[in-house]
Amino acid sequence: MSQKMDRPKHVGARIQRFEDTRFLSGTARYIDDIRPPNVLHLSFVRAQVAHGKILDIDTSGLEFLDFPVQFFTGADIGDLSIKAHQDFPEMQYSEQPLLARERVRFVGEPVVAVLADDSYQAEDAAEMVFVDYEPLPAVATMAQARDPEVPGLFDGWKTNVFIERQMKGGDIAKARAEAAHVFTRTYSTQRQAGVPMEGRGVVAEYNPSDRMLTVWSSTQIPHLLRTYLSEELGWPESRLRVIAPDVGGGFGVKGQVFVEEVLVPWLALKTGRPVKWIEDRREHLTASIHARDHQHTLEAYVSADGRLLGLKADISVDVGAYSTFPFTAAGDPGMAAKVMPGPYDFQHYEATFRALASNKCPIGTYRGVGRPSAVFAQERLMDDIAKELGLDPIEFRLKNIIREFPYKNALGFTYDPGSYAETLEKIQELVAQDRAAALASRGDPNKRIGVGLACFVEQTAHGTPDFTRRRVPIETGYIAARVEMTPDGQAIVEVGLQNHGQGHETVFAQVAADALGIAPQHVHVRHGDTLTTPYSVGTWGSRGGALGGGAVHMAAGKLADKLKAIAGHLLQADAKTIVLKDGLAHPEGEPGRHVAVAKLARAALRNVGELPQGMEPGLEAQVSLDGPADGTYANAVHAAVVEIDIHSGKLELKRFVVAEDCGTILNPLVVDGQVRGGVVQGIGSALFEHFIYDEDCQPLTTTFADYLMPLAPEIPDIELHHFETPTPLTPLGAKGLGEGGAIGPAAAIANAVADALQVEVQSTPLNANAVWRLSAHARGDLHDG
Amino acid sequence: MNVTLTVNGTQRTITVESRRLLADVLRQEFNLSGVHIGCAHGACGCCTVHVDGAPKLSCLTFAGQCDGKSISTVEVLGGVEAEHPLQAAFRSEHGLQCGYCTPGFVMTLAPFVDDRVAEGRMPDDLEIREAMSGNICRCTGYHGIVAAVRKAIGDRLAKGTQA
Amino acid sequence: MLRPSAFEYHKPETLDQALALLAEFGDEGRPLAGGQSLVPMMNLRLARPQHLVDINDLGLEAIERDGPILRIGALVRHERYLTDPLIGALMPVFQEGVHYIGHPTIRRHGSIGGSLAHADPTAELPLLAVLYDAQIVVRSVNGERRVAAAAFFHGAYMTAIDPGEMIVAVEFPIPQTAAAGAFIEVGERRGDFALAAVAVQLAIDGGRIGTASVACSGAAQHAIRLPELERALIGKPLGEPAPENEIARIAGALKPPGDHAASADYRRALLKTLLTRATATACARAREIS
Ligand SMILES: Cc1cc2nc3c(=O)[nH]c(=O)nc-3n(C[C@H](O)[C@H](O)[C@H](O)COP(=O)(O)OP(=O)(O)OC[C@H]3O[C@@H](n4cnc5c(N)ncnc54)[C@H](O)[C@@H]3O)c2cc1C
Ligand code: FES
Ligand code: FES
């Protein structure tokens, strides 16, 4: 599919982003800036117990308020719900009602919707509603979820396991039989929240004049939301418009369909007035989605000469109270099971993975989805094995790394070409001095230095078969782009993606500009509005650049072909020889003999008499691009250098180095930003971020005073080294890169801590208390405190 | 209560409930969409504006407290084209992605840049990072923001302090 | 939404007016200083005062030397200490501690009266007040009283202030002899409230420790002094290493709270480490100036 392009002029250039000006000047429009007149503000009464039967909802207090209010409970909404079922017989069925009916299953679950003319008043009113619960025991741990004696969270459930399945390839028994060494370890990664700086929010308005129901939502998936709304509300999709305005960060969090997104339009239809809900930070932390919360037990089979022969994995994820749409409860455990083989060459693999229910906030997609946890386990294991065998951890990896492509892994997934060994060797060279310093610090009575790395592949931009195999309601993964030229020779690009920081408005302009021979400044990229953009799955799964860029390239290429045909006709030259460049069309090598692209556009759209005989007027093309069946595999090595004060547990991240390969780089500015931003989120996972529940599933970290994300002083400069192995599987050679940065840091930092303290690190976060505990041995404490 | 505010140079008297946060009043009464609310409990810096010239969290300030005060928001800093040197540096150094935190960072850091330029000195990285420690950016990993501050100070030091 | 419930706002122009308002509202009124702690609590609806008495315009913003006393007005903002010449010269440990408070914008608006009245268990200014034996000057319509820092803090977010009272100033005795000290804190991130913090102030008597003051936070629900350690330090030569065994024993007997941010064991160990380091640093600094 890859067509060798002429040296592109704009793709690959470090162009400043066009969208920046509106963000810098304060003129961007986010969800809270959508203010329809006569709007009703929605506030929720949310569950305060983790698990309980609703005995009574007392709304009598609302009568005493001196302003008008309306309220709705689970009894009013019929059976409207979020249904996120995976079509496997092993999957136990569940739904999340838009407002709790009979039972609540996590703290923060919406119970009553209260509407008032003013947002402060809506909050006052919600406080006047009292819900009486009969508390039920909370399912708080993985062990409780698997205990057949514990009653199910849903009627008819046997245990609190949403689903348990297996994935395997090769012959694991053979690997075990041939192994000289068997290593078994358990690793876990904590529950987190994704926390875009803008929370969620939904506004809905019905306009009786054109019978359009318009829904604004801070979402990454406007088309998927539209279809869900249509199906759930029984509303014709042609009369539904979903607009994702400027979105203040998503990171996967806003890639689900949430109960609030269905409820708000329902309320707008019900009340006949626009309805608005803006999530607050406490709601976001307790009741949007959570992430991670994995526990992996791995068993590795290794030959006498240090080669990995096979791997067995047992993967449990505490996915909380409900299955999320569209990736379902199995999204995280399934992803971890799928990617666990990683960048290493072995052919025997078997994974058992399960999604466990608990009375906690549901787990959904957050940057990396399952991969940060899988890579944490896999890369910690690599270090633990190397240590026990007395091997250098980098040499051990180099010995096992995949070097020949395409490579079919144990599960049958084909890896396209990458630079696995090269990135690893580069990192080896870059951290050599730090490793020497680490070694020298081993006997230091106060400070220890450690170097750790994480080596991984990331399946990106996977196509439809990957989703059908999983039988998830997402079903497909294609992205569509429409390119149109206006009579003035400028272009409009409309993509079925949502740009919330990824630079689409610039990068796609670069791509289209190259194909059309015009300046990127003359390309207007639109996104996020289902009325103007072609149906697509939205922005997730690291597919924006690879598939969105590819679709734009192909659609613009179609337009270019038509422009060339018109130019050939007007210049009386062979269309095949025409090049489009700098706003002009001319035969190759004859720049003097030219016609302006704008003139060609005008011919196609207005002066159609100038078109070649029989050519249809118009200048528009649309392309839908599905991902490659197995996706395209980006690869990276992350390295962390830490310095630990073994008496206080304070860890300083001295250095963080990335060597990565995401294929063709479309705009280095954007690529660097995506990688660095991801890395710092990963550093948060490694060090601070922990969403904590007590044993009754009461949340303890519900504000930014307790849920700690990285602040600038904790973060070093993130050093980047790019490798560029274009993939033959996407039109521009680009692989996905949006999530990669977040995948490696937990593993790299944990390995650095393990190196510094000469202990095995089994879990994150590595906060001061945890590092102090792990330092017991280094301090010479007899018992770890 | 009645409150007279001078917002971005224009004086207006409005009637507000005493509990209304300055952030909400700027957004709703003055249509200033550049004031963002990221946490509403003082811990993210998104809502930073200048009250009588100094950065302040508008989510921890009641509009009623600002009677007679002068308030400026990101809108007035460099106009619709965002032409303030720090804004230009955010653009060239990729100091923003989703843009939600950006007005808060810019309003927190613009005086910091001015002060360092006035002192004629380039702060080290840690000092720059500490100056922004009350602001959370979830997208950029801070790298581009630190670079933007360095560039904004460096450019003006190179040009002399007249800028 | 995180928005406060309704209240009435009052902006007195004189201290007497403010005190009259506070007397009138009793339990239902609260002073509003920098708002950096109160307003978050109100937005979260963890605090619901019916009346806010804005005390920002009462002129309580002086830092003055009055003989052996440094008097800090209740509304002095944290950032002032970082550049104040009196504080820098007389109480460098104070300045060192203030660096750990929050972030620049918070330091610009938060006040000492607010910080002491809020009484976060590990806030820096309460710890410094305890370290220096500060007197907290509290006034109401009935008059003024002085409460020693040691008696001021009753628990997490609990103080000796009665309804109708407010802090008007905090008086710090100025160290009279050559002195040196240290403030060390460990928090998860820069600007976070401490997991534990230690402040040490030593008066120098020849080459020895004259009097010693050692305070810590994280060991209890409010900052405390460690008199046993102070006694152990008195008379020690400055060149001698910190008495690690003594410190270990004293720290070992502490009963710090354990919570999701840090276990009791960790806090205890951390206090031991910080006590050792702060003592050693204070001695080293004392050697430099003596
Ligand atoms: C993100 C963030 C991080 C922070 N980090 C730290 C930190 O690391 N260390 C730290 O110490 N603090 C920290 N703070 C708190 C900050 O220092 C506050 O400024 C301080 O605790 C309260 O001062 P204030 O003037 O803002 O008081 P306010 O918020 O106005 O009031 C706080 C309380 O004190 C009462 N009060 C105020 N003044 C008086 C008075 N004169 N007499 C009697 N009662 C009074 C109020 O009624 C209220 O109950 C942080 C705050 C935030 C938002
Ligand atoms: S919104 Fe004001 S600090 Fe977060
Ligand atoms: S740019 Fe998105 S939070 Fe900073």
PDB file of C-alpha atoms in Angstrom, chain A residues 149-260:
ATOM      1  CA  GLU A 149     -19.668 -17.636  48.538  1.00  0.00           C
ATOM      2  CA  VAL A 150     -19.884 -13.875  48.012  1.00  0.00           C
ATOM      3  CA  PRO A 151     -23.241 -12.918  46.456  1.00  0.00           C
ATOM      4  CA  GLY A 152     -23.147 -11.536  42.925  1.00  0.00           C
ATOM      5  CA  LEU A 153     -23.391  -7.827  42.251  1.00  0.00           C
ATOM      6  CA  PHE A 154     -26.059  -8.505  39.653  1.00  0.00           C
ATOM      7  CA  ASP A 155     -29.071 -10.755  39.723  1.00  0.00           C
ATOM      8  CA  GLY A 156     -28.301 -14.189  38.403  1.00  0.00           C
ATOM      9  CA  TRP A 157     -24.546 -13.858  38.723  1.00  0.00           C
ATOM     10  CA  LYS A 158     -22.669 -16.874  39.963  1.00  0.00           C
ATOM     11  CA  THR A 159     -19.429 -15.200  41.068  1.00  0.00           C
ATOM     12  CA  ASN A 160     -18.253 -11.644  40.696  1.00  0.00           C
ATOM     13  CA  VAL A 161     -16.262 -12.393  37.591  1.00  0.00           C
ATOM     14  CA  PHE A 162     -17.461 -10.522  34.513  1.00  0.00           C
ATOM     15  CA  ILE A 163     -15.514 -12.848  32.281  1.00  0.00           C
ATOM     16  CA  GLU A 164     -12.598 -15.219  32.348  1.00  0.00           C
ATOM     17  CA  ARG A 165     -11.012 -16.493  29.146  1.00  0.00           C
ATOM     18  CA  GLN A 166      -7.770 -17.747  27.730  1.00  0.00           C
ATOM     19  CA  MET A 167      -5.419 -16.905  24.910  1.00  0.00           C
ATOM     20  CA  LYS A 168      -2.709 -19.262  23.821  1.00  0.00           C
ATOM     21  CA  GLY A 169      -0.247 -20.127  21.133  1.00  0.00           C
ATOM     22  CA  GLY A 170       2.440 -22.784  20.731  1.00  0.00           C
ATOM     23  CA  ASP A 171       2.798 -25.500  23.318  1.00  0.00           C
ATOM     24  CA  ILE A 172       3.347 -24.195  26.823  1.00  0.00           C
ATOM     25  CA  ALA A 173       3.885 -27.719  28.223  1.00  0.00           C
ATOM     26  CA  LYS A 174       6.770 -28.189  25.826  1.00  0.00           C
ATOM     27  CA  ALA A 175       8.371 -24.924  26.921  1.00  0.00           C
ATOM     28  CA  ARG A 176       8.055 -25.946  30.545  1.00  0.00           C
ATOM     29  CA  ALA A 177       9.516 -29.349  29.857  1.00  0.00           C
ATOM     30  CA  GLU A 178      12.503 -27.908  28.018  1.00  0.00           C
ATOM     31  CA  ALA A 179      13.198 -25.159  30.525  1.00  0.00           C
ATOM     32  CA  ALA A 180      16.308 -25.201  32.660  1.00  0.00           C
ATOM     33  CA  HIS A 181      14.851 -22.459  34.844  1.00  0.00           C
ATOM     34  CA  VAL A 182      11.314 -21.579  35.821  1.00  0.00           C
ATOM     35  CA  PHE A 183      10.549 -18.206  37.340  1.00  0.00           C
ATOM     36  CA  THR A 184       7.255 -17.321  38.979  1.00  0.00           C
ATOM     37  CA  ARG A 185       6.464 -13.820  40.118  1.00  0.00           C
ATOM     38  CA  THR A 186       3.418 -11.702  40.867  1.00  0.00           C
ATOM     39  CA  TYR A 187       3.275  -8.026  39.965  1.00  0.00           C
ATOM     40  CA  SER A 188       0.566  -5.465  40.453  1.00  0.00           C
ATOM     41  CA  THR A 189      -0.210  -1.964  39.303  1.00  0.00           C
ATOM     42  CA  GLN A 190      -2.461   0.295  41.303  1.00  0.00           C
ATOM     43  CA  ARG A 191      -5.830   1.817  40.514  1.00  0.00           C
ATOM     44  CA  GLN A 192      -5.576   5.231  38.937  1.00  0.00           C
ATOM     45  CA  ALA A 193      -7.678   7.984  37.476  1.00  0.00           C
ATOM     46  CA  GLY A 194      -6.967   9.537  34.083  1.00  0.00           C
ATOM     47  CA  VAL A 195      -7.710  13.160  34.959  1.00  0.00           C
ATOM     48  CA  PRO A 196      -7.790  15.378  31.898  1.00  0.00           C
ATOM     49  CA  MET A 197      -7.634  18.967  33.173  1.00  0.00           C
ATOM     50  CA  GLU A 198     -11.094  19.590  31.824  1.00  0.00           C
ATOM     51  CA  GLY A 199     -13.635  17.239  33.341  1.00  0.00           C
ATOM     52  CA  ARG A 200     -16.509  15.742  31.417  1.00  0.00           C
ATOM     53  CA  GLY A 201     -19.578  17.726  30.487  1.00  0.00           C
ATOM     54  CA  VAL A 202     -22.709  17.376  28.364  1.00  0.00           C
ATOM     55  CA  VAL A 203     -25.195  19.874  26.953  1.00  0.00           C
ATOM     56  CA  ALA A 204     -28.261  18.851  24.962  1.00  0.00           C
ATOM     57  CA  GLU A 205     -30.853  20.881  23.142  1.00  0.00           C
ATOM     58  CA  TYR A 206     -33.828  19.856  21.066  1.00  0.00           C
ATOM     59  CA  ASN A 207     -34.897  22.192  18.329  1.00  0.00           C
ATOM     60  CA  PRO A 208     -38.498  21.479  17.279  1.00  0.00           C
ATOM     61  CA  SER A 209     -38.198  23.514  14.083  1.00  0.00           C
ATOM     62  CA  ASP A 210     -35.847  21.062  12.389  1.00  0.00           C
ATOM     63  CA  ARG A 211     -36.419  18.224  14.870  1.00  0.00           C
ATOM     64  CA  MET A 212     -32.745  18.049  15.597  1.00  0.00           C
ATOM     65  CA  LEU A 213     -31.480  16.860  18.912  1.00  0.00           C
ATOM     66  CA  THR A 214     -28.042  18.391  19.361  1.00  0.00           C
ATOM     67  CA  VAL A 215     -25.713  17.017  21.989  1.00  0.00           C
ATOM     68  CA  TRP A 216     -22.441  18.685  22.905  1.00  0.00           C
ATOM     69  CA  SER A 217     -20.148  16.443  24.852  1.00  0.00           C
ATOM     70  CA  SER A 218     -16.553  16.568  25.909  1.00  0.00           C
ATOM     71  CA  THR A 219     -15.958  13.273  24.136  1.00  0.00           C
ATOM     72  CA  GLN A 220     -13.314  11.629  21.987  1.00  0.00           C
ATOM     73  CA  ILE A 221     -15.923   9.573  20.123  1.00  0.00           C
ATOM     74  CA  PRO A 222     -18.713  11.773  18.751  1.00  0.00           C
ATOM     75  CA  HIS A 223     -19.977   9.331  16.097  1.00  0.00           C
ATOM     76  CA  LEU A 224     -20.040   6.361  18.445  1.00  0.00           C
ATOM     77  CA  LEU A 225     -21.948   8.454  20.951  1.00  0.00           C
ATOM     78  CA  ARG A 226     -24.440   9.473  18.271  1.00  0.00           C
ATOM     79  CA  THR A 227     -25.161   5.867  17.363  1.00  0.00           C
ATOM     80  CA  TYR A 228     -25.450   4.833  20.991  1.00  0.00           C
ATOM     81  CA  LEU A 229     -27.886   7.666  21.685  1.00  0.00           C
ATOM     82  CA  SER A 230     -29.928   6.818  18.651  1.00  0.00           C
ATOM     83  CA  GLU A 231     -30.224   3.178  19.631  1.00  0.00           C
ATOM     84  CA  GLU A 232     -30.804   3.745  23.332  1.00  0.00           C
ATOM     85  CA  LEU A 233     -33.225   6.661  22.986  1.00  0.00           C
ATOM     86  CA  GLY A 234     -34.906   5.291  19.858  1.00  0.00           C
ATOM     87  CA  TRP A 235     -34.200   8.570  18.101  1.00  0.00           C
ATOM     88  CA  PRO A 236     -33.423   8.696  14.355  1.00  0.00           C
ATOM     89  CA  GLU A 237     -29.709   9.116  13.909  1.00  0.00           C
ATOM     90  CA  SER A 238     -30.249  11.486  10.997  1.00  0.00           C
ATOM     91  CA  ARG A 239     -31.834  13.925  13.458  1.00  0.00           C
ATOM     92  CA  LEU A 240     -29.063  13.669  15.980  1.00  0.00           C
ATOM     93  CA  ARG A 241     -25.994  15.809  15.985  1.00  0.00           C
ATOM     94  CA  VAL A 242     -23.132  15.263  18.387  1.00  0.00           C
ATOM     95  CA  ILE A 243     -20.554  17.982  18.730  1.00  0.00           C
ATOM     96  CA  ALA A 244     -17.346  17.579  20.636  1.00  0.00           C
ATOM     97  CA  PRO A 245     -16.221  21.182  21.023  1.00  0.00           C
ATOM     98  CA  ASP A 246     -12.670  21.927  22.121  1.00  0.00           C
ATOM     99  CA  VAL A 247     -11.891  19.134  24.531  1.00  0.00           C
ATOM    100  CA  GLY A 248      -9.534  19.814  27.404  1.00  0.00           C
ATOM    101  CA  GLY A 249      -7.715  16.513  27.358  1.00  0.00           C
ATOM    102  CA  GLY A 250      -9.049  13.009  27.070  1.00  0.00           C
ATOM    103  CA  PHE A 251      -6.337  10.342  27.329  1.00  0.00           C
ATOM    104  CA  GLY A 252      -8.935   7.655  26.697  1.00  0.00           C
ATOM    105  CA  VAL A 253     -11.067   8.696  29.661  1.00  0.00           C
ATOM    106  CA  LYS A 254     -13.470  10.474  27.325  1.00  0.00           C
ATOM    107  CA  GLY A 255     -13.480   7.515  24.961  1.00  0.00           C
ATOM    108  CA  GLN A 256     -16.444   5.794  26.608  1.00  0.00           C
ATOM    109  CA  VAL A 257     -20.146   6.456  26.418  1.00  0.00           C
ATOM    110  CA  PHE A 258     -21.160   7.454  29.939  1.00  0.00           C
ATOM    111  CA  VAL A 259     -24.545   7.348  31.657  1.00  0.00           C
ATOM    112  CA  GLU A 260     -24.526  11.146  31.916  1.00  0.00           C
TER     113      GLU A 260
END
